[in-house]
Amino acid sequence: MIDLKNLTIEKAHAALEKGEYTCRELTEAYLEVIKEKNKELNAYLEVFDDALAEADKAQKKFENGTATLLTGIPFAIKDNILFEGHIASAGSKILENYTATYDAFVIKKLKEEGAVILGRTNMDEFAMGSSTQTSAYGVTRNPIDTSLVPGGSSGGSAAAVAADMALVALGTETCGSVREPSAFCGLVGLKPTYGALSRNGIIAMGNSLDQVSPFGKTVRDTEIIFNTLSKYDKEDSTSAVEALRSKENKSMGKKIGIPWHLFEEGVDPVIMANFKESMEKLENAGYEIVDIKLPHSKYSLAVYYIIMPAEVSTNLSRFDGIRYGLSEPGANLMEVYKKSRGKGFGAEARRRILLGTYVLSHGYYDAYYNKAVKVREKIKQEVLQAFEDVDLIATPTVPILPFKLGEKLNDPVAMYLCDIFSAPANLAGVPSIALPSGKTDKNLPLSIQFMATHWDEDALFDVGKKFETLK
Ligand code: GLN
């Protein structure tokens, strides 16, 4: 029996290299757990039937000496990442039968390494949500307590890793969609610098915010995935050229800024106590903790919920019943559009298309969208300025504990509040990592998050690994 619970990429790699088990056996071990648990959890929407063939190909790499750290490593991927020849539905009815015609850049990279892609995971429709309850394919349950949500929008990927149904997984972040489910499922989640991982082949939500983001049980696992996938892609105009990714000026400093004023209210007292305790541990380990002010960041959520729907309304306009996915017959073109979109999009997607169309409409554009873009720039500048003095910024990852399935579904604003600490990193484009920071007395996971300046992922890995030893 392979100890999947405590497995990491490096441990699996060492075992595969020594021949303790084969890539096929490792993949089979995960498929076995999927068979046992997926019915209840609904983490995977589909398990790919070519996974074992990929595992056999990976095994060849071990035999001919070309294996790398990710060779044979079983991954789960979110349902909005294109994998040629496989369905990618973004959790939506409108793409129910859409088969990807090419590989996303990150999939190409994983294939080059010989990683094994087990299947595609459930998500909030088009990545809109914080609980994986807006998927057209049913909710995903939290493996820690199946009456709770796993977080979202990448809840399927998080549940898959937490339940040992994949060693690691890819999700995407537009605003917390990997960090929040990491917090709810007790995992590490990394949101990279905007432009680090190519968006080529990712079904866009808010393209000025979206980033492919890895899940793992350890900081090192997310680091390995980041290092492999963070490469310039000439086919993504927002992919950063190599020169920008320079390692120069990187800080391994130990000065942590805490914007206390941002979480004076609305944070669960258990989370607050855990956050303070976590910071004390770091202080005792030699970190310097200072109070910082991010005066505009209190508007992050408001800004996000204007910019994101504006981009969503534009990005989702391509789903018109003609070019992709669901197509409903109609008497004329307008009717085809209306019927296809009306049937294909769920309530949350429609809400955001309406909001976005409104904030971009003539007469409101200046009052909402343009204003939000300006405030976003202020937030970015103040975050970057803070990093002139501190190396890291710390906050709790989410202000609330994992909640019950069904909760907040009829209260979109309460759902949006889950993103309050996520938004600044996505708006400013800086990297951020969510780290498990203990458990409540009811065994629910707790999480803290760090941000660093652009391209300083190493600072996040450094503090993360240190924090892992302090438990
Ligand atoms: N909770 C965020 C939202 O609903 C999640 C977005 C994301 O990161 N994909 O917009």
PDB file of C-alpha atoms in Angstrom, residues 149-416:
ATOM      1  CA  VAL A 149     -18.368  23.264   1.153  1.00  0.00           C
ATOM      2  CA  PRO A 150     -14.781  22.760  -0.053  1.00  0.00           C
ATOM      3  CA  GLY A 151     -14.427  26.429  -0.975  1.00  0.00           C
ATOM      4  CA  GLY A 152     -14.256  27.608  -4.552  1.00  0.00           C
ATOM      5  CA  SER A 153     -14.120  28.164  -7.315  1.00  0.00           C
ATOM      6  CA  SER A 154     -11.453  25.432  -7.648  1.00  0.00           C
ATOM      7  CA  GLY A 155     -13.204  23.286  -5.019  1.00  0.00           C
ATOM      8  CA  GLY A 156     -12.975  20.075  -7.028  1.00  0.00           C
ATOM      9  CA  SER A 157      -9.199  20.295  -7.327  1.00  0.00           C
ATOM     10  CA  ALA A 158      -8.874  21.085  -3.609  1.00  0.00           C
ATOM     11  CA  ALA A 159     -11.144  18.219  -2.576  1.00  0.00           C
ATOM     12  CA  ALA A 160      -9.251  15.853  -4.893  1.00  0.00           C
ATOM     13  CA  VAL A 161      -5.905  16.587  -3.226  1.00  0.00           C
ATOM     14  CA  ALA A 162      -7.313  16.680   0.311  1.00  0.00           C
ATOM     15  CA  ALA A 163      -9.017  13.297  -0.196  1.00  0.00           C
ATOM     16  CA  ASP A 164      -5.904  11.667  -1.746  1.00  0.00           C
ATOM     17  CA  MET A 165      -7.600  11.463  -5.122  1.00  0.00           C
ATOM     18  CA  ALA A 166      -4.606  13.259  -6.715  1.00  0.00           C
ATOM     19  CA  LEU A 167      -1.147  14.057  -5.410  1.00  0.00           C
ATOM     20  CA  VAL A 168      -1.358  17.679  -6.552  1.00  0.00           C
ATOM     21  CA  ALA A 169      -3.691  19.772  -8.665  1.00  0.00           C
ATOM     22  CA  LEU A 170      -4.060  22.831 -10.818  1.00  0.00           C
ATOM     23  CA  GLY A 171      -6.743  25.390 -10.234  1.00  0.00           C
ATOM     24  CA  THR A 172      -7.112  28.960 -11.387  1.00  0.00           C
ATOM     25  CA  GLU A 173      -7.360  32.191  -9.444  1.00  0.00           C
ATOM     26  CA  THR A 174      -9.126  35.356 -10.388  1.00  0.00           C
ATOM     27  CA  CYS A 175      -9.657  36.317  -6.774  1.00  0.00           C
ATOM     28  CA  GLY A 176      -8.820  33.645  -4.226  1.00  0.00           C
ATOM     29  CA  SER A 177     -10.146  30.596  -6.063  1.00  0.00           C
ATOM     30  CA  VAL A 178      -7.147  28.512  -5.039  1.00  0.00           C
ATOM     31  CA  ARG A 179      -6.234  30.128  -1.734  1.00  0.00           C
ATOM     32  CA  GLU A 180      -9.777  29.987  -0.346  1.00  0.00           C
ATOM     33  CA  PRO A 181     -10.383  26.275  -1.114  1.00  0.00           C
ATOM     34  CA  SER A 182      -6.865  25.579   0.176  1.00  0.00           C
ATOM     35  CA  ALA A 183      -7.915  27.202   3.441  1.00  0.00           C
ATOM     36  CA  PHE A 184     -11.157  25.206   3.571  1.00  0.00           C
ATOM     37  CA  CYS A 185      -9.479  21.877   2.766  1.00  0.00           C
ATOM     38  CA  GLY A 186      -6.247  22.262   4.752  1.00  0.00           C
ATOM     39  CA  LEU A 187      -3.894  22.640   1.761  1.00  0.00           C
ATOM     40  CA  VAL A 188      -1.174  24.926   0.455  1.00  0.00           C
ATOM     41  CA  GLY A 189      -2.307  27.104  -2.461  1.00  0.00           C
ATOM     42  CA  LEU A 190      -0.113  29.444  -4.459  1.00  0.00           C
ATOM     43  CA  LYS A 191      -1.379  32.354  -6.559  1.00  0.00           C
ATOM     44  CA  PRO A 192       1.612  33.301  -8.730  1.00  0.00           C
ATOM     45  CA  THR A 193       2.598  36.750  -9.988  1.00  0.00           C
ATOM     46  CA  TYR A 194       0.286  37.845 -12.811  1.00  0.00           C
ATOM     47  CA  GLY A 195       2.012  36.909 -16.063  1.00  0.00           C
ATOM     48  CA  ALA A 196       4.062  34.070 -14.559  1.00  0.00           C
ATOM     49  CA  LEU A 197       1.985  31.134 -15.813  1.00  0.00           C
ATOM     50  CA  SER A 198       0.578  31.409 -19.304  1.00  0.00           C
ATOM     51  CA  ARG A 199      -3.181  31.909 -19.640  1.00  0.00           C
ATOM     52  CA  ASN A 200      -3.067  30.363 -23.091  1.00  0.00           C
ATOM     53  CA  GLY A 201      -5.698  27.615 -23.131  1.00  0.00           C
ATOM     54  CA  ILE A 202      -7.405  28.695 -19.926  1.00  0.00           C
ATOM     55  CA  ILE A 203     -11.090  29.562 -20.293  1.00  0.00           C
ATOM     56  CA  ALA A 204     -10.997  33.232 -19.337  1.00  0.00           C
ATOM     57  CA  MET A 205     -12.967  34.716 -16.484  1.00  0.00           C
ATOM     58  CA  GLY A 206     -11.362  38.088 -15.693  1.00  0.00           C
ATOM     59  CA  ASN A 207      -8.320  38.136 -17.934  1.00  0.00           C
ATOM     60  CA  SER A 208      -6.484  40.961 -16.154  1.00  0.00           C
ATOM     61  CA  LEU A 209      -6.680  38.892 -12.942  1.00  0.00           C
ATOM     62  CA  ASP A 210      -6.622  35.198 -13.958  1.00  0.00           C
ATOM     63  CA  GLN A 211      -3.650  32.987 -13.065  1.00  0.00           C
ATOM     64  CA  VAL A 212      -3.231  29.216 -13.124  1.00  0.00           C
ATOM     65  CA  SER A 213      -2.439  28.289  -9.540  1.00  0.00           C
ATOM     66  CA  PRO A 214      -1.216  25.038  -7.960  1.00  0.00           C
ATOM     67  CA  PHE A 215      -2.489  23.106  -4.931  1.00  0.00           C
ATOM     68  CA  GLY A 216      -0.329  20.797  -2.845  1.00  0.00           C
ATOM     69  CA  LYS A 217      -0.096  19.384   0.628  1.00  0.00           C
ATOM     70  CA  THR A 218       3.282  21.041   1.106  1.00  0.00           C
ATOM     71  CA  VAL A 219       4.911  24.325   0.153  1.00  0.00           C
ATOM     72  CA  ARG A 220       7.625  22.443  -1.700  1.00  0.00           C
ATOM     73  CA  ASP A 221       5.052  20.747  -3.946  1.00  0.00           C
ATOM     74  CA  THR A 222       3.613  24.093  -5.037  1.00  0.00           C
ATOM     75  CA  GLU A 223       7.161  25.388  -5.545  1.00  0.00           C
ATOM     76  CA  ILE A 224       8.080  22.489  -7.847  1.00  0.00           C
ATOM     77  CA  ILE A 225       4.950  23.018  -9.935  1.00  0.00           C
ATOM     78  CA  PHE A 226       5.500  26.766 -10.063  1.00  0.00           C
ATOM     79  CA  ASN A 227       9.130  26.388 -11.137  1.00  0.00           C
ATOM     80  CA  THR A 228       8.153  23.995 -13.912  1.00  0.00           C
ATOM     81  CA  LEU A 229       5.224  25.975 -15.285  1.00  0.00           C
ATOM     82  CA  SER A 230       6.441  29.533 -14.851  1.00  0.00           C
ATOM     83  CA  LYS A 231       7.863  30.079 -18.337  1.00  0.00           C
ATOM     84  CA  TYR A 232       7.457  32.714 -21.017  1.00  0.00           C
ATOM     85  CA  ASP A 233       4.823  31.863 -23.619  1.00  0.00           C
ATOM     86  CA  LYS A 234       4.916  33.914 -26.779  1.00  0.00           C
ATOM     87  CA  GLU A 235       1.286  33.029 -27.464  1.00  0.00           C
ATOM     88  CA  ASP A 236       0.027  34.836 -24.371  1.00  0.00           C
ATOM     89  CA  SER A 237       0.463  38.586 -24.695  1.00  0.00           C
ATOM     90  CA  THR A 238       0.375  38.946 -20.906  1.00  0.00           C
ATOM     91  CA  SER A 239       3.032  36.296 -20.294  1.00  0.00           C
ATOM     92  CA  ALA A 240       6.109  37.981 -18.849  1.00  0.00           C
ATOM     93  CA  VAL A 241       9.324  37.674 -20.843  1.00  0.00           C
ATOM     94  CA  GLU A 242      12.178  35.896 -19.077  1.00  0.00           C
ATOM     95  CA  ALA A 243      14.046  39.133 -18.316  1.00  0.00           C
ATOM     96  CA  LEU A 244      11.163  40.321 -16.156  1.00  0.00           C
ATOM     97  CA  ARG A 245      11.319  37.186 -14.080  1.00  0.00           C
ATOM     98  CA  SER A 246      14.791  38.107 -12.915  1.00  0.00           C
ATOM     99  CA  LYS A 247      15.825  36.770  -9.554  1.00  0.00           C
ATOM    100  CA  GLU A 248      17.610  40.002  -8.765  1.00  0.00           C
ATOM    101  CA  ASN A 249      16.401  42.102  -5.856  1.00  0.00           C
ATOM    102  CA  LYS A 250      14.634  39.159  -4.376  1.00  0.00           C
ATOM    103  CA  SER A 251      14.258  39.414  -0.684  1.00  0.00           C
ATOM    104  CA  MET A 252      14.612  36.551   1.716  1.00  0.00           C
ATOM    105  CA  GLY A 253      14.035  39.072   4.409  1.00  0.00           C
ATOM    106  CA  LYS A 254      12.172  38.454   7.569  1.00  0.00           C
ATOM    107  CA  LYS A 255      10.095  41.593   7.923  1.00  0.00           C
ATOM    108  CA  ILE A 256       6.367  40.945   7.899  1.00  0.00           C
ATOM    109  CA  GLY A 257       3.850  43.764   7.611  1.00  0.00           C
ATOM    110  CA  ILE A 258       0.351  43.270   8.945  1.00  0.00           C
ATOM    111  CA  PRO A 259      -2.426  45.625   7.811  1.00  0.00           C
ATOM    112  CA  TRP A 260      -4.377  45.208  11.065  1.00  0.00           C
ATOM    113  CA  HIS A 261      -6.774  47.977  10.118  1.00  0.00           C
ATOM    114  CA  LEU A 262      -8.165  45.781   7.298  1.00  0.00           C
ATOM    115  CA  PHE A 263      -9.486  43.157   9.638  1.00  0.00           C
ATOM    116  CA  GLU A 264     -10.779  44.959  12.640  1.00  0.00           C
ATOM    117  CA  GLU A 265     -14.236  43.504  12.070  1.00  0.00           C
ATOM    118  CA  GLY A 266     -15.863  40.588  10.337  1.00  0.00           C
ATOM    119  CA  VAL A 267     -13.158  38.026  11.060  1.00  0.00           C
ATOM    120  CA  ASP A 268     -14.211  34.914  12.954  1.00  0.00           C
ATOM    121  CA  PRO A 269     -12.639  35.141  16.458  1.00  0.00           C
ATOM    122  CA  VAL A 270     -11.183  31.639  16.122  1.00  0.00           C
ATOM    123  CA  ILE A 271      -9.444  32.692  12.898  1.00  0.00           C
ATOM    124  CA  MET A 272      -8.237  35.903  14.485  1.00  0.00           C
ATOM    125  CA  ALA A 273      -6.783  34.073  17.490  1.00  0.00           C
ATOM    126  CA  ASN A 274      -5.065  31.560  15.207  1.00  0.00           C
ATOM    127  CA  PHE A 275      -3.654  34.346  13.033  1.00  0.00           C
ATOM    128  CA  LYS A 276      -2.179  36.127  16.061  1.00  0.00           C
ATOM    129  CA  GLU A 277      -0.749  32.901  17.385  1.00  0.00           C
ATOM    130  CA  SER A 278       0.792  32.129  13.983  1.00  0.00           C
ATOM    131  CA  MET A 279       2.427  35.543  13.857  1.00  0.00           C
ATOM    132  CA  GLU A 280       3.796  35.056  17.372  1.00  0.00           C
ATOM    133  CA  LYS A 281       5.346  31.773  16.290  1.00  0.00           C
ATOM    134  CA  LEU A 282       7.069  33.536  13.430  1.00  0.00           C
ATOM    135  CA  GLU A 283       8.187  36.336  15.696  1.00  0.00           C
ATOM    136  CA  ASN A 284       9.717  33.800  18.057  1.00  0.00           C
ATOM    137  CA  ALA A 285      11.445  32.260  15.061  1.00  0.00           C
ATOM    138  CA  GLY A 286      13.199  35.541  14.298  1.00  0.00           C
ATOM    139  CA  TYR A 287      10.755  37.372  12.044  1.00  0.00           C
ATOM    140  CA  GLU A 288      10.104  41.038  12.636  1.00  0.00           C
ATOM    141  CA  ILE A 289       6.416  41.949  12.699  1.00  0.00           C
ATOM    142  CA  VAL A 290       5.299  45.494  11.969  1.00  0.00           C
ATOM    143  CA  ASP A 291       1.975  47.231  11.541  1.00  0.00           C
ATOM    144  CA  ILE A 292       1.385  48.638   8.056  1.00  0.00           C
ATOM    145  CA  LYS A 293      -1.359  50.722   6.514  1.00  0.00           C
ATOM    146  CA  LEU A 294      -2.956  49.967   3.151  1.00  0.00           C
ATOM    147  CA  PRO A 295      -5.608  52.696   3.125  1.00  0.00           C
ATOM    148  CA  HIS A 296      -7.068  51.973  -0.331  1.00  0.00           C
ATOM    149  CA  SER A 297      -7.080  48.209   0.054  1.00  0.00           C
ATOM    150  CA  LYS A 298     -10.342  48.376   1.963  1.00  0.00           C
ATOM    151  CA  TYR A 299     -11.903  49.100  -1.430  1.00  0.00           C
ATOM    152  CA  SER A 300     -10.428  45.947  -2.985  1.00  0.00           C
ATOM    153  CA  LEU A 301     -13.593  43.938  -2.930  1.00  0.00           C
ATOM    154  CA  ALA A 302     -15.691  46.770  -4.369  1.00  0.00           C
ATOM    155  CA  VAL A 303     -13.130  47.317  -7.110  1.00  0.00           C
ATOM    156  CA  TYR A 304     -12.883  43.608  -7.861  1.00  0.00           C
ATOM    157  CA  TYR A 305     -16.641  43.229  -8.156  1.00  0.00           C
ATOM    158  CA  ILE A 306     -16.687  45.947 -10.821  1.00  0.00           C
ATOM    159  CA  ILE A 307     -13.606  45.040 -12.862  1.00  0.00           C
ATOM    160  CA  MET A 308     -14.205  41.285 -12.811  1.00  0.00           C
ATOM    161  CA  PRO A 309     -17.852  41.382 -14.063  1.00  0.00           C
ATOM    162  CA  ALA A 310     -16.840  43.908 -16.735  1.00  0.00           C
ATOM    163  CA  GLU A 311     -14.248  41.422 -18.012  1.00  0.00           C
ATOM    164  CA  VAL A 312     -16.619  38.483 -17.522  1.00  0.00           C
ATOM    165  CA  SER A 313     -19.337  40.115 -19.625  1.00  0.00           C
ATOM    166  CA  THR A 314     -16.816  40.566 -22.432  1.00  0.00           C
ATOM    167  CA  ASN A 315     -15.174  37.154 -22.121  1.00  0.00           C
ATOM    168  CA  LEU A 316     -18.453  35.263 -22.008  1.00  0.00           C
ATOM    169  CA  SER A 317     -19.823  37.040 -25.074  1.00  0.00           C
ATOM    170  CA  ARG A 318     -18.018  34.461 -27.226  1.00  0.00           C
ATOM    171  CA  PHE A 319     -20.437  31.779 -25.991  1.00  0.00           C
ATOM    172  CA  ASP A 320     -23.156  32.624 -28.444  1.00  0.00           C
ATOM    173  CA  GLY A 321     -24.551  29.271 -29.510  1.00  0.00           C
ATOM    174  CA  ILE A 322     -22.649  29.475 -32.785  1.00  0.00           C
ATOM    175  CA  ARG A 323     -18.974  29.103 -32.084  1.00  0.00           C
ATOM    176  CA  TYR A 324     -18.771  26.779 -29.091  1.00  0.00           C
ATOM    177  CA  GLY A 325     -20.821  24.386 -27.068  1.00  0.00           C
ATOM    178  CA  LEU A 326     -24.564  24.465 -26.609  1.00  0.00           C
ATOM    179  CA  SER A 327     -26.626  25.691 -29.534  1.00  0.00           C
ATOM    180  CA  GLU A 328     -30.388  26.046 -29.325  1.00  0.00           C
ATOM    181  CA  PRO A 329     -32.319  26.370 -32.566  1.00  0.00           C
ATOM    182  CA  GLY A 330     -34.174  29.627 -33.124  1.00  0.00           C
ATOM    183  CA  ALA A 331     -36.143  31.420 -35.846  1.00  0.00           C
ATOM    184  CA  ASN A 332     -33.343  33.938 -36.349  1.00  0.00           C
ATOM    185  CA  LEU A 333     -29.837  34.685 -35.122  1.00  0.00           C
ATOM    186  CA  MET A 334     -30.964  36.760 -32.147  1.00  0.00           C
ATOM    187  CA  GLU A 335     -33.201  33.970 -30.986  1.00  0.00           C
ATOM    188  CA  VAL A 336     -30.333  31.457 -31.246  1.00  0.00           C
ATOM    189  CA  TYR A 337     -28.210  33.755 -29.059  1.00  0.00           C
ATOM    190  CA  LYS A 338     -30.934  34.301 -26.508  1.00  0.00           C
ATOM    191  CA  LYS A 339     -32.038  30.707 -26.242  1.00  0.00           C
ATOM    192  CA  SER A 340     -28.524  29.267 -26.154  1.00  0.00           C
ATOM    193  CA  ARG A 341     -27.239  31.727 -23.588  1.00  0.00           C
ATOM    194  CA  GLY A 342     -30.457  31.619 -21.580  1.00  0.00           C
ATOM    195  CA  LYS A 343     -30.294  27.860 -21.315  1.00  0.00           C
ATOM    196  CA  GLY A 344     -26.522  27.519 -21.095  1.00  0.00           C
ATOM    197  CA  PHE A 345     -25.610  30.004 -18.351  1.00  0.00           C
ATOM    198  CA  GLY A 346     -26.538  29.547 -14.708  1.00  0.00           C
ATOM    199  CA  ALA A 347     -27.848  32.276 -12.395  1.00  0.00           C
ATOM    200  CA  GLU A 348     -24.465  33.490 -11.109  1.00  0.00           C
ATOM    201  CA  ALA A 349     -22.971  33.760 -14.596  1.00  0.00           C
ATOM    202  CA  ARG A 350     -26.031  35.704 -15.725  1.00  0.00           C
ATOM    203  CA  ARG A 351     -25.849  37.999 -12.695  1.00  0.00           C
ATOM    204  CA  ARG A 352     -22.257  38.876 -13.518  1.00  0.00           C
ATOM    205  CA  ILE A 353     -22.899  39.368 -17.225  1.00  0.00           C
ATOM    206  CA  LEU A 354     -25.662  41.816 -16.276  1.00  0.00           C
ATOM    207  CA  LEU A 355     -23.481  43.617 -13.736  1.00  0.00           C
ATOM    208  CA  GLY A 356     -20.576  43.807 -16.154  1.00  0.00           C
ATOM    209  CA  THR A 357     -22.694  45.033 -19.025  1.00  0.00           C
ATOM    210  CA  TYR A 358     -24.102  47.696 -16.727  1.00  0.00           C
ATOM    211  CA  VAL A 359     -20.744  48.995 -15.445  1.00  0.00           C
ATOM    212  CA  LEU A 360     -19.442  49.141 -19.023  1.00  0.00           C
ATOM    213  CA  SER A 361     -22.523  50.774 -20.468  1.00  0.00           C
ATOM    214  CA  HIS A 362     -22.527  54.230 -21.955  1.00  0.00           C
ATOM    215  CA  GLY A 363     -23.309  56.694 -19.197  1.00  0.00           C
ATOM    216  CA  TYR A 364     -22.047  54.467 -16.361  1.00  0.00           C
ATOM    217  CA  TYR A 365     -18.630  53.589 -17.708  1.00  0.00           C
ATOM    218  CA  ASP A 366     -16.911  56.565 -16.079  1.00  0.00           C
ATOM    219  CA  ALA A 367     -18.777  56.284 -12.809  1.00  0.00           C
ATOM    220  CA  TYR A 368     -18.019  52.592 -12.293  1.00  0.00           C
ATOM    221  CA  TYR A 369     -15.503  50.888 -14.557  1.00  0.00           C
ATOM    222  CA  ASN A 370     -13.120  53.796 -15.039  1.00  0.00           C
ATOM    223  CA  LYS A 371     -13.275  54.699 -11.352  1.00  0.00           C
ATOM    224  CA  ALA A 372     -12.563  51.107 -10.376  1.00  0.00           C
ATOM    225  CA  VAL A 373      -9.564  50.968 -12.722  1.00  0.00           C
ATOM    226  CA  LYS A 374      -8.148  54.081 -11.054  1.00  0.00           C
ATOM    227  CA  VAL A 375      -8.665  52.751  -7.534  1.00  0.00           C
ATOM    228  CA  ARG A 376      -7.110  49.447  -8.621  1.00  0.00           C
ATOM    229  CA  GLU A 377      -3.976  51.349  -9.623  1.00  0.00           C
ATOM    230  CA  LYS A 378      -3.909  53.053  -6.210  1.00  0.00           C
ATOM    231  CA  ILE A 379      -4.203  49.685  -4.493  1.00  0.00           C
ATOM    232  CA  LYS A 380      -1.392  48.284  -6.621  1.00  0.00           C
ATOM    233  CA  GLN A 381       0.842  51.258  -5.897  1.00  0.00           C
ATOM    234  CA  GLU A 382       0.241  51.136  -2.159  1.00  0.00           C
ATOM    235  CA  VAL A 383       0.899  47.397  -2.040  1.00  0.00           C
ATOM    236  CA  LEU A 384       4.148  47.828  -4.004  1.00  0.00           C
ATOM    237  CA  GLN A 385       5.135  50.730  -1.806  1.00  0.00           C
ATOM    238  CA  ALA A 386       4.570  48.625   1.301  1.00  0.00           C
ATOM    239  CA  PHE A 387       7.076  46.143  -0.099  1.00  0.00           C
ATOM    240  CA  GLU A 388       9.742  48.831  -0.076  1.00  0.00           C
ATOM    241  CA  ASP A 389       9.663  48.525   3.690  1.00  0.00           C
ATOM    242  CA  VAL A 390       8.543  44.947   4.380  1.00  0.00           C
ATOM    243  CA  ASP A 391       9.315  41.611   2.682  1.00  0.00           C
ATOM    244  CA  LEU A 392       5.947  40.009   3.246  1.00  0.00           C
ATOM    245  CA  ILE A 393       2.391  41.030   4.046  1.00  0.00           C
ATOM    246  CA  ALA A 394       0.342  38.655   6.190  1.00  0.00           C
ATOM    247  CA  THR A 395      -3.414  38.309   6.696  1.00  0.00           C
ATOM    248  CA  PRO A 396      -5.782  35.449   7.456  1.00  0.00           C
ATOM    249  CA  THR A 397      -6.626  33.691   4.147  1.00  0.00           C
ATOM    250  CA  VAL A 398     -10.408  33.803   4.600  1.00  0.00           C
ATOM    251  CA  PRO A 399     -12.363  35.636   7.328  1.00  0.00           C
ATOM    252  CA  ILE A 400     -14.712  32.698   7.960  1.00  0.00           C
ATOM    253  CA  LEU A 401     -14.528  28.942   8.531  1.00  0.00           C
ATOM    254  CA  PRO A 402     -15.774  26.433   5.927  1.00  0.00           C
ATOM    255  CA  PHE A 403     -19.554  26.744   5.864  1.00  0.00           C
ATOM    256  CA  LYS A 404     -22.450  24.363   5.302  1.00  0.00           C
ATOM    257  CA  LEU A 405     -23.559  23.313   1.844  1.00  0.00           C
ATOM    258  CA  GLY A 406     -26.534  25.444   0.850  1.00  0.00           C
ATOM    259  CA  GLU A 407     -25.398  28.371   2.977  1.00  0.00           C
ATOM    260  CA  LYS A 408     -24.891  31.803   1.376  1.00  0.00           C
ATOM    261  CA  LEU A 409     -26.287  30.595  -1.930  1.00  0.00           C
ATOM    262  CA  ASN A 410     -29.114  33.091  -1.767  1.00  0.00           C
ATOM    263  CA  ASP A 411     -26.947  35.886  -0.458  1.00  0.00           C
ATOM    264  CA  PRO A 412     -24.378  36.744  -3.126  1.00  0.00           C
ATOM    265  CA  VAL A 413     -22.872  39.592  -1.126  1.00  0.00           C
ATOM    266  CA  ALA A 414     -22.161  37.296   1.841  1.00  0.00           C
ATOM    267  CA  MET A 415     -20.494  34.913  -0.621  1.00  0.00           C
ATOM    268  CA  TYR A 416     -18.441  37.736  -2.145  1.00  0.00           C
TER     269      TYR A 416
END
